[in-house]
Short mmCIF file of C-alpha atoms in Angstrom, two decimals:
data_model
loop_
_atom_site.label_atom_id
_atom_site.label_comp_id
_atom_site.label_asym_id
_atom_site.label_seq_id
_atom_site.Cartn_x
_atom_site.Cartn_y
_atom_site.Cartn_z
CA MET A 1 -38.56 -18.40 47.28
CA THR A 2 -35.59 -20.56 46.26
CA ALA A 3 -34.45 -20.43 42.72
CA VAL A 4 -31.39 -20.93 40.46
CA MET A 5 -30.61 -18.23 37.93
CA ASP A 6 -28.34 -18.39 34.95
CA ALA A 7 -25.75 -15.75 33.89
CA ARG A 8 -28.43 -13.75 32.10
CA GLY A 9 -30.80 -13.65 35.09
CA ARG A 10 -33.25 -16.28 33.72
CA VAL A 11 -34.85 -18.73 36.23
CA ILE A 12 -33.55 -22.17 35.38
CA GLY A 13 -34.83 -24.05 38.46
CA GLN A 14 -37.31 -23.09 41.15
CA ALA A 15 -38.57 -24.76 44.37
CA PRO A 16 -42.26 -24.50 45.26
CA GLN A 17 -43.19 -22.14 48.04
CA PHE A 18 -43.77 -23.40 51.56
CA LYS A 19 -42.49 -26.92 50.75
CA ALA A 20 -39.38 -28.66 52.16
CA VAL A 21 -37.62 -29.74 48.97
CA SER A 22 -34.10 -30.09 47.58
CA LEU A 23 -33.25 -28.03 44.51
CA GLU A 24 -30.29 -29.12 42.41
CA SER A 25 -28.56 -27.48 39.44
CA ARG A 26 -25.28 -27.69 37.60
CA LEU A 27 -22.93 -24.77 38.04
CA VAL A 28 -20.52 -23.81 35.34
CA PRO A 29 -17.36 -22.11 36.62
CA ARG A 30 -16.39 -18.86 34.91
CA ALA A 31 -12.97 -17.43 34.12
CA GLY A 32 -11.91 -13.87 34.63
CA LEU A 33 -11.80 -11.33 37.41
CA THR A 34 -14.45 -9.12 38.80
CA PRO A 35 -13.60 -5.49 39.26
CA TYR A 36 -13.25 -6.02 43.09
CA MET A 37 -10.97 -8.96 42.56
CA ARG A 38 -8.80 -6.82 40.24
CA TRP A 39 -8.62 -3.57 42.32
CA ARG A 40 -9.70 -4.56 45.84
CA ASP A 41 -10.28 -1.46 48.00
CA GLY A 42 -8.05 0.90 45.97
CA PRO A 43 -10.86 2.99 44.36
CA LEU A 44 -12.74 3.26 47.73
CA LEU A 45 -9.54 4.41 49.53
CA ILE A 46 -8.77 6.97 46.82
CA THR A 47 -12.32 8.36 47.02
CA VAL A 48 -12.30 8.60 50.81
CA THR A 49 -8.89 10.29 50.72
CA LEU A 50 -10.05 12.85 48.21
CA LEU A 51 -13.17 13.56 50.14
CA LEU A 52 -11.24 14.10 53.40
CA LEU A 53 -8.72 16.34 51.59
CA GLY A 54 -11.67 18.34 50.20
CA LEU A 55 -13.32 18.71 53.61
CA ALA A 56 -9.95 19.73 55.13
CA ALA A 57 -9.50 22.41 52.44
CA ARG A 58 -12.96 23.87 53.10
CA ARG A 59 -12.44 24.29 56.92
CA PRO A 60 -11.97 27.94 57.84
CA ALA A 61 -8.60 28.88 59.38
CA PHE A 62 -8.59 30.34 62.83
CA ALA A 63 -7.89 34.01 62.92
CA SER A 64 -4.87 34.58 65.16
CA THR A 65 -5.45 38.40 65.46
CA VAL A 66 -8.80 38.08 67.26
CA GLY A 67 -8.75 37.95 71.03
CA PRO A 68 -11.02 35.88 73.34
CA ARG A 69 -13.73 38.59 73.38
CA GLY A 70 -13.72 39.15 69.62
CA ARG A 71 -11.50 42.40 69.76
CA SER A 72 -8.22 42.86 67.99
CA GLU A 73 -5.20 42.47 70.19
#
């Protein structure tokens, strides 16, 4: 299905199914920035960094007092 929607999600133009037609509509440019245009990948990078730091903090430290056979040296 091919359709044109307005800013509120209403269908303002629709082409019939299984027909080769041309659908035309007038587009109105909008002003302002989307959140991605404003912040780019910043929130994603911060989230990934915090997750990696959290995973690194949960890793158990190697015990240096245990030998290769599990006995104390």
